[in-house]
Short mmCIF file of C-alpha atoms in Angstrom, two decimals:
data_model
loop_
_atom_site.label_atom_id
_atom_site.label_comp_id
_atom_site.label_asym_id
_atom_site.label_seq_id
_atom_site.Cartn_x
_atom_site.Cartn_y
_atom_site.Cartn_z
CA MET A 1 0.00 0.00 0.00
CA THR A 2 1.33 3.41 -0.96
CA SER A 3 0.45 6.81 0.42
CA THR A 4 0.96 10.34 -0.84
CA LEU A 5 1.03 12.88 1.94
CA PRO A 6 1.56 16.57 1.10
CA GLY A 7 4.41 18.38 2.84
CA ARG A 8 4.91 21.98 3.90
CA ARG A 9 4.03 24.64 1.38
CA ALA A 10 6.70 27.17 0.47
CA GLY A 11 6.97 30.11 2.84
CA GLU A 12 5.04 28.57 5.74
CA ALA A 13 6.28 29.17 9.26
CA PRO A 14 5.64 26.60 11.99
CA PRO A 15 3.22 27.68 14.73
CA PRO A 16 4.63 28.54 18.19
CA LEU A 17 5.60 25.40 20.09
CA ALA A 18 3.61 26.27 23.23
CA GLU A 19 0.44 26.89 21.24
CA LEU A 20 1.03 23.71 19.25
CA ALA A 21 1.38 21.72 22.47
CA GLY A 22 -1.81 23.24 23.83
CA PHE A 23 -3.83 22.07 20.85
CA ALA A 24 -2.04 18.71 20.85
CA ARG A 25 -2.96 18.19 24.50
CA LEU A 26 -6.63 18.47 23.56
CA HIS A 27 -6.12 16.29 20.48
CA ALA A 28 -4.41 13.59 22.54
CA ARG A 29 -7.43 13.43 24.82
CA ALA A 30 -9.74 13.08 21.81
CA LEU A 31 -7.51 10.29 20.48
CA GLY A 32 -7.90 8.37 23.71
CA LEU A 33 -4.28 8.64 24.82
CA ASP A 34 -3.55 8.75 28.53
CA PRO A 35 -3.78 12.49 29.32
CA VAL A 36 -1.16 12.40 32.08
CA ALA A 37 1.41 10.53 30.01
CA ALA A 38 0.72 12.62 26.90
CA GLY A 39 0.90 15.80 28.95
CA ALA A 40 4.28 14.83 30.36
CA VAL A 41 5.66 14.29 26.84
CA LEU A 42 4.29 17.65 25.69
CA ASP A 43 5.68 19.44 28.75
CA ARG A 44 9.16 18.07 28.01
CA LEU A 45 8.94 19.12 24.38
CA VAL A 46 7.96 22.67 25.30
CA ALA A 47 10.64 22.87 28.01
CA ASP A 48 13.31 21.72 25.53
CA GLY A 49 12.09 24.23 22.97
CA ASP A 50 13.12 22.03 20.05
CA GLU A 51 10.29 21.97 17.51
CA ALA A 52 12.22 19.56 15.29
CA ALA A 53 12.17 16.93 18.04
CA TRP A 54 8.36 16.79 18.07
CA PRO A 55 7.77 14.16 15.37
CA ARG A 56 10.77 12.06 16.42
CA VAL A 57 9.68 11.83 20.07
CA TRP A 58 6.12 10.82 19.25
CA SER A 59 7.27 8.43 16.53
CA ARG A 60 9.56 6.63 18.97
CA LEU A 61 6.58 6.16 21.29
CA GLY A 62 4.63 4.76 18.35
CA GLU A 63 7.42 2.32 17.48
CA ARG A 64 7.50 1.06 21.07
CA ARG A 65 3.79 0.37 21.01
CA LEU A 66 4.14 -1.43 17.69
CA ALA A 67 6.89 -3.60 19.18
CA ALA A 68 4.57 -4.34 22.12
CA GLY A 69 1.84 -5.56 19.76
CA ARG A 70 -0.47 -2.54 20.22
CA PRO A 71 -0.88 -1.16 16.67
CA LEU A 72 -3.92 1.03 17.34
CA GLU A 73 -2.14 2.79 20.23
CA ALA A 74 0.90 3.11 17.97
CA CYS A 75 -1.27 4.69 15.29
CA ARG A 76 -2.45 7.33 17.76
CA CYS A 77 1.13 8.22 18.65
CA PHE A 78 2.03 8.53 14.98
CA VAL A 79 -1.00 10.77 14.48
CA LEU A 80 0.39 13.13 17.12
CA ALA A 81 3.84 12.87 15.53
CA ARG A 82 2.46 14.33 12.25
CA PHE A 83 0.44 16.97 14.12
CA PRO A 84 -0.84 19.39 12.99
CA PHE A 85 0.14 18.58 9.37
CA PRO A 86 3.11 16.94 7.61
CA ALA A 87 5.29 20.04 7.40
CA ASP A 88 8.63 18.19 7.25
CA PRO A 89 10.00 14.76 6.29
CA ASP A 90 9.70 13.37 9.84
CA ARG A 91 6.04 14.33 10.06
CA LEU A 92 5.47 12.97 6.57
CA ARG A 93 6.91 9.60 7.60
CA ALA A 94 4.84 9.64 10.80
CA GLY A 95 1.65 10.10 8.79
CA GLU A 96 2.57 7.12 6.62
CA ALA A 97 3.39 5.08 9.73
CA ALA A 98 -0.05 5.89 11.17
CA VAL A 99 -1.71 4.45 8.07
CA ARG A 100 0.41 1.28 8.23
CA ALA A 101 -0.24 0.79 11.96
CA PHE A 102 -3.99 1.22 11.46
CA ASP A 103 -3.92 -1.18 8.52
CA SER A 104 -2.23 -3.78 10.70
CA TRP A 105 -4.85 -3.30 13.43
CA ARG A 106 -7.86 -3.46 11.11
CA LEU A 107 -6.62 -6.64 9.37
CA ALA A 108 -6.35 -8.35 12.76
CA HIS A 109 -9.68 -6.92 13.90
CA GLY A 110 -11.61 -7.91 10.79
CA GLY A 111 -14.68 -6.35 9.20
CA ILE A 112 -12.96 -3.14 8.08
CA ASP A 113 -12.08 -2.57 4.43
CA ARG A 114 -10.01 0.01 2.58
CA LEU A 115 -11.60 2.08 -0.18
CA ASP A 116 -9.62 4.15 -2.69
CA LEU A 117 -11.45 6.64 -4.88
CA SER A 118 -10.27 8.65 -7.88
CA LEU A 119 -11.91 12.08 -8.01
CA PRO A 120 -11.45 14.85 -10.59
CA ALA A 121 -9.08 16.78 -8.30
CA GLY A 122 -7.15 13.86 -6.81
CA GLN A 123 -7.25 10.66 -4.77
CA VAL A 124 -9.30 9.99 -1.65
CA ALA A 125 -8.84 7.03 0.70
CA ALA A 126 -11.33 5.74 3.24
CA TRP A 127 -11.94 2.93 5.70
CA THR A 128 -15.35 1.26 5.63
CA ALA A 129 -17.39 -1.14 7.72
CA GLY A 130 -20.78 -2.69 7.06
CA VAL A 131 -21.41 -0.79 3.82
CA THR A 132 -23.99 -2.62 1.77
CA PRO A 133 -26.94 -1.56 -0.45
CA GLY A 134 -30.13 -1.12 1.52
CA ARG A 135 -28.48 0.18 4.69
CA PRO A 136 -28.11 3.88 5.52
CA VAL A 137 -24.57 5.27 5.35
CA LEU A 138 -22.77 7.23 8.06
CA LEU A 139 -20.00 9.28 6.43
CA VAL A 140 -17.47 10.51 8.99
CA MET A 141 -14.93 13.21 8.12
CA GLY A 142 -12.55 14.86 10.57
CA GLY A 143 -11.37 18.45 10.47
CA ILE A 144 -8.17 20.09 9.25
CA ILE A 145 -5.90 18.18 11.68
CA SER A 146 -7.77 14.88 11.85
CA VAL A 147 -6.81 11.81 9.82
CA LYS A 148 -9.26 9.01 9.13
CA GLU A 149 -7.28 6.53 11.23
CA GLN A 150 -8.43 8.19 14.45
CA TRP A 151 -12.07 7.26 13.87
CA ALA A 152 -11.79 3.54 14.64
CA PRO A 153 -14.66 3.72 17.21
CA PHE A 154 -17.11 4.66 14.44
CA LEU A 155 -16.01 1.68 12.35
CA THR A 156 -16.29 -0.80 15.19
CA ALA A 157 -19.79 0.54 15.98
CA ALA A 158 -21.19 -0.11 12.47
CA ARG A 159 -23.09 -3.24 13.47
CA ARG A 160 -24.60 -1.62 16.56
CA LEU A 161 -25.58 1.45 14.53
CA ARG A 162 -27.21 -0.79 11.89
CA ALA A 163 -25.59 1.38 9.24
CA GLY A 164 -22.63 1.30 6.93
CA VAL A 165 -19.77 3.50 8.13
CA ILE A 166 -17.22 5.29 5.96
CA VAL A 167 -14.42 7.37 7.50
CA THR A 168 -12.35 9.66 5.32
CA GLU A 169 -10.48 12.99 5.32
CA MET A 170 -10.74 16.60 4.28
CA PRO A 171 -8.88 17.89 1.21
CA SER A 172 -5.07 17.69 1.61
CA VAL A 173 -5.41 15.93 4.98
CA GLY A 174 -3.84 12.49 5.35
CA GLU A 175 -4.13 10.55 2.10
CA ASN A 176 -6.58 12.94 0.46
CA THR A 177 -4.60 14.57 -2.34
CA THR A 178 -7.30 17.00 -3.48
CA PRO A 179 -6.50 20.66 -2.66
CA TYR A 180 -8.57 22.66 -0.18
CA LEU A 181 -10.15 25.30 -2.40
CA PRO A 182 -13.60 26.87 -2.88
CA GLY A 183 -14.41 23.92 -5.14
CA SER A 184 -13.97 21.57 -2.18
CA VAL A 185 -17.68 21.92 -1.44
CA GLU A 186 -18.05 19.25 -4.15
CA LEU A 187 -15.90 16.72 -2.28
CA ILE A 188 -18.71 14.94 -0.43
CA PRO A 189 -21.07 14.78 -3.45
CA GLU A 190 -18.20 13.42 -5.56
CA ILE A 191 -17.49 10.74 -2.94
CA LEU A 192 -21.18 9.78 -2.97
CA ASP A 193 -21.12 9.63 -6.77
CA ARG A 194 -18.28 7.10 -6.59
CA LEU A 195 -20.10 5.05 -3.96
CA GLY A 196 -22.99 4.66 -6.36
CA ALA A 197 -26.75 5.01 -6.22
CA ALA A 198 -27.37 1.62 -4.62
CA VAL A 199 -25.11 2.32 -1.63
CA CYS A 200 -26.61 5.78 -1.09
CA ALA A 201 -30.26 4.81 -1.70
CA ALA A 202 -31.16 4.51 1.99
CA GLY A 203 -29.69 7.93 2.74
CA VAL A 204 -26.36 9.37 3.87
CA HIS A 205 -25.87 10.98 7.27
CA VAL A 206 -22.68 13.05 7.62
CA VAL A 207 -20.70 13.45 10.82
CA GLY A 208 -18.36 16.28 9.86
CA LEU A 209 -16.09 17.59 12.59
CA SER A 210 -15.02 21.24 12.63
CA PHE A 211 -14.09 22.40 9.10
CA ALA A 212 -15.49 19.18 7.62
CA GLY A 213 -18.82 20.16 9.14
CA HIS A 214 -18.74 23.24 6.94
CA LEU A 215 -18.22 21.07 3.84
CA ALA A 216 -21.18 18.94 4.92
CA LEU A 217 -23.41 21.99 5.39
CA ALA A 218 -22.44 23.33 1.98
CA ALA A 219 -23.03 20.00 0.24
CA ALA A 220 -26.34 19.26 1.94
CA ARG A 221 -27.90 22.38 0.43
CA HIS A 222 -28.17 20.73 -2.99
CA ASP A 223 -27.53 16.99 -2.53
CA PRO A 224 -30.72 15.06 -1.64
CA ARG A 225 -28.68 11.97 -0.75
CA ILE A 226 -27.55 13.75 2.43
CA ARG A 227 -30.35 13.30 4.99
CA SER A 228 -28.75 14.91 8.06
CA VAL A 229 -25.60 16.70 9.25
CA HIS A 230 -23.97 16.28 12.67
CA THR A 231 -21.04 18.47 13.61
CA VAL A 232 -18.85 19.85 16.37
CA GLY A 233 -17.56 23.41 16.07
CA ALA A 234 -18.15 23.85 12.34
CA PRO A 235 -17.20 27.24 10.85
CA VAL A 236 -19.79 29.03 8.76
CA SER A 237 -18.35 32.33 7.60
CA ALA A 238 -15.83 34.15 9.81
CA ALA A 239 -13.05 31.54 9.51
CA PHE A 240 -12.97 32.24 5.77
CA THR A 241 -13.56 35.99 5.71
CA ASP A 242 -11.33 36.88 8.68
CA ARG A 243 -8.46 34.37 8.75
CA ASP A 244 -6.29 36.73 10.78
CA SER A 245 -8.59 36.08 13.74
CA LEU A 246 -7.67 32.39 13.77
CA PRO A 247 -5.00 30.99 16.14
CA SER A 248 -1.63 30.68 14.39
CA THR A 249 -1.77 26.84 14.44
CA THR A 250 -5.16 26.87 12.70
CA ARG A 251 -4.07 29.58 10.28
CA ALA A 252 -0.88 27.70 9.34
CA THR A 253 -2.81 24.46 8.85
CA VAL A 254 -5.43 26.07 6.61
CA SER A 255 -2.64 27.72 4.62
CA HIS A 256 -0.94 24.34 4.21
CA LEU A 257 -4.12 22.64 3.01
CA SER A 258 -5.05 25.42 0.59
CA GLY A 259 -1.59 26.40 -0.59
CA GLY A 260 -2.37 29.90 0.61
CA ALA A 261 -5.38 30.24 -1.71
CA ASP A 262 -8.18 32.71 -0.99
CA LEU A 263 -11.01 30.77 0.68
CA THR A 264 -13.41 33.68 1.11
CA ALA A 265 -15.86 32.09 -1.33
CA LEU A 266 -16.37 29.20 1.12
CA ALA A 267 -18.24 31.49 3.55
CA LEU A 268 -21.93 30.63 3.86
CA ASP A 269 -24.29 33.57 4.20
CA ARG A 270 -27.90 33.63 5.35
CA ASP A 271 -29.25 33.06 1.83
CA ALA A 272 -27.02 30.02 1.28
CA LEU A 273 -28.01 28.55 4.64
CA ALA A 274 -31.70 29.05 3.83
CA GLU A 275 -31.29 26.42 1.11
CA LEU A 276 -30.41 23.79 3.71
CA ARG A 277 -33.53 21.80 4.62
CA VAL A 278 -32.14 18.71 6.38
CA PRO A 279 -31.74 18.30 10.16
CA VAL A 280 -28.50 19.81 11.48
CA ARG A 281 -27.19 18.94 14.97
CA TYR A 282 -24.33 21.06 16.34
CA VAL A 283 -22.06 20.89 19.39
CA ALA A 284 -20.87 24.39 20.32
CA SER A 285 -18.17 25.47 22.77
CA ARG A 286 -18.68 28.67 24.74
CA ARG A 287 -14.92 29.46 24.87
CA ASP A 288 -14.13 28.33 21.33
CA GLU A 289 -10.92 30.05 20.23
CA ILE A 290 -11.53 29.21 16.55
CA ILE A 291 -15.28 29.47 15.96
CA PRO A 292 -16.99 32.63 17.27
CA ARG A 293 -20.41 32.37 18.86
CA ARG A 294 -21.98 34.28 15.98
CA GLU A 295 -21.39 31.26 13.72
CA TRP A 296 -23.85 28.94 15.43
CA GLU A 297 -26.23 31.79 16.17
CA LEU A 298 -26.39 32.38 12.42
CA LEU A 299 -27.27 28.72 11.93
CA ALA A 300 -30.00 28.95 14.57
CA GLU A 301 -31.48 31.99 12.80
CA SER A 302 -31.24 30.54 9.28
CA LEU A 303 -31.95 26.81 9.38
CA VAL A 304 -35.38 25.21 9.50
CA ASP A 305 -34.29 22.18 11.55
CA PHE A 306 -31.35 23.08 13.78
CA ARG A 307 -30.60 21.87 17.28
CA TRP A 308 -27.48 22.65 19.25
CA VAL A 309 -25.90 21.98 22.61
CA GLU A 310 -23.40 24.32 24.22
CA PHE A 311 -20.62 23.36 26.63
CA ASP A 312 -18.42 25.69 28.67
CA ASP A 313 -15.28 24.57 26.88
CA VAL A 314 -12.77 25.33 24.11
CA HIS A 315 -12.92 24.20 20.47
CA GLY A 316 -14.21 20.66 20.14
CA SER A 317 -15.27 20.54 23.81
CA PRO A 318 -12.45 18.14 24.77
CA ALA A 319 -13.31 18.36 28.48
CA HIS A 320 -16.81 17.12 27.62
CA LEU A 321 -15.90 14.27 25.30
CA THR A 322 -18.36 11.79 26.77
CA ASP A 323 -21.31 14.16 26.50
CA THR A 324 -20.22 15.34 23.04
CA ARG A 325 -20.11 11.76 21.78
CA LEU A 326 -23.43 10.89 23.42
CA TRP A 327 -25.05 13.99 21.92
CA LEU A 328 -23.72 13.19 18.44
CA LEU A 329 -24.81 9.57 18.78
CA ARG A 330 -28.26 10.62 19.88
CA GLY A 331 -28.61 12.84 16.82
CA VAL A 332 -27.40 10.10 14.48
CA LEU A 333 -29.76 7.51 16.00
CA GLU A 334 -32.63 9.97 15.79
CA ALA A 335 -31.88 10.60 12.12
CA LEU A 336 -31.75 6.84 11.52
CA GLY A 337 -35.13 6.42 13.17
CA ASP A 338 -33.65 4.36 15.98
CA ARG A 339 -35.67 4.29 19.21
CA ARG A 340 -32.50 4.20 21.28
CA ALA A 341 -32.17 7.96 20.67
CA SER A 342 -34.80 8.61 23.36
CA ALA A 343 -32.84 6.74 26.01
CA LEU A 344 -29.71 8.72 25.16
CA GLY A 345 -31.66 11.95 25.44
CA LEU A 346 -32.75 10.97 28.94
CA LEU A 347 -29.18 10.03 29.88
CA LEU A 348 -27.86 13.40 28.69
CA ALA A 349 -30.53 15.23 30.65
CA LEU A 350 -29.64 13.31 33.79
CA ARG A 351 -25.92 14.05 33.32
CA GLY A 352 -26.75 17.75 33.11
CA LYS A 353 -23.39 18.85 31.68
CA ALA A 354 -24.72 21.16 28.94
CA THR A 355 -24.49 24.88 29.59
CA ARG A 356 -27.28 25.54 27.13
CA THR A 357 -29.34 23.81 24.45
CA GLY A 358 -31.38 25.35 21.67
CA VAL A 359 -33.43 24.83 18.52
CA SER A 360 -34.14 26.85 15.37
CA ARG A 361 -35.80 30.17 16.02
#
């Protein structure tokens, strides 16, 4: 198996090490790595002040886990080694190692297949489980720093969800070689075209995290195959019209994915959002350093079927992972017509972690 992972674009500067470590700390928690152990590694990296050591340190941890027969844990270490994008040869190799480690794990696990698609703008790779005509499809796409290999829990849940699951990546992330440009709003429809009418006949439900949520919102306006959108911290407009307001790590990553192209045309205004008629479920973070509050307020004002939950947290609500996952699962089950959604709603109410919930105005 070969992989083509894009490297650093000319003229890019790496983000500050302390900021990078802060985002990585949250990402490590989302990956399921031990937060104390991961935090200790990050603290040492920041104290040493050697940005070049980052991918080598995490890659060594990945190699140790491979040697110990724990390929999925190794994959997660390699994912952090390439974080936030493959800007140098060491990070490039770490991204490739993550794919190989995941491939080793899924072959031993069974029931997970690889899918390679040729699109007009490049190649897209995915992992699939339980995809068969007649079953609804759950398409999972991570954001600008998230590779498909970190979504193993979705794949292993395919049977319990009673749906086919496909996990893939945003443009220029991981093994996706298509560039991140205004035309990227066609990525999800093009993927569905390649899957074929029979696979999509029972409907496609998109879990798009962060910037992938924006692509899902844009695509769902005109693609009737998409029956619902579920997202966490998706940008709507400001991230594209005011990139200077983004943290330097986010700004550098977007620049890497887009080659520095102008992405202003990706912004969705009120008229564009009015075209979106499918259910949209959104997890918002009150202290989000990337997505301003006005973004989800605009969705609440513009969409006909919008429900959101708000946590007192930073982007992605990493300190509320359990509730975030339960809330997303509830929305997906509800969209699939699964009665288990009601029980999850009761559980979330009993947990009482949400700062605020809301529906379309």
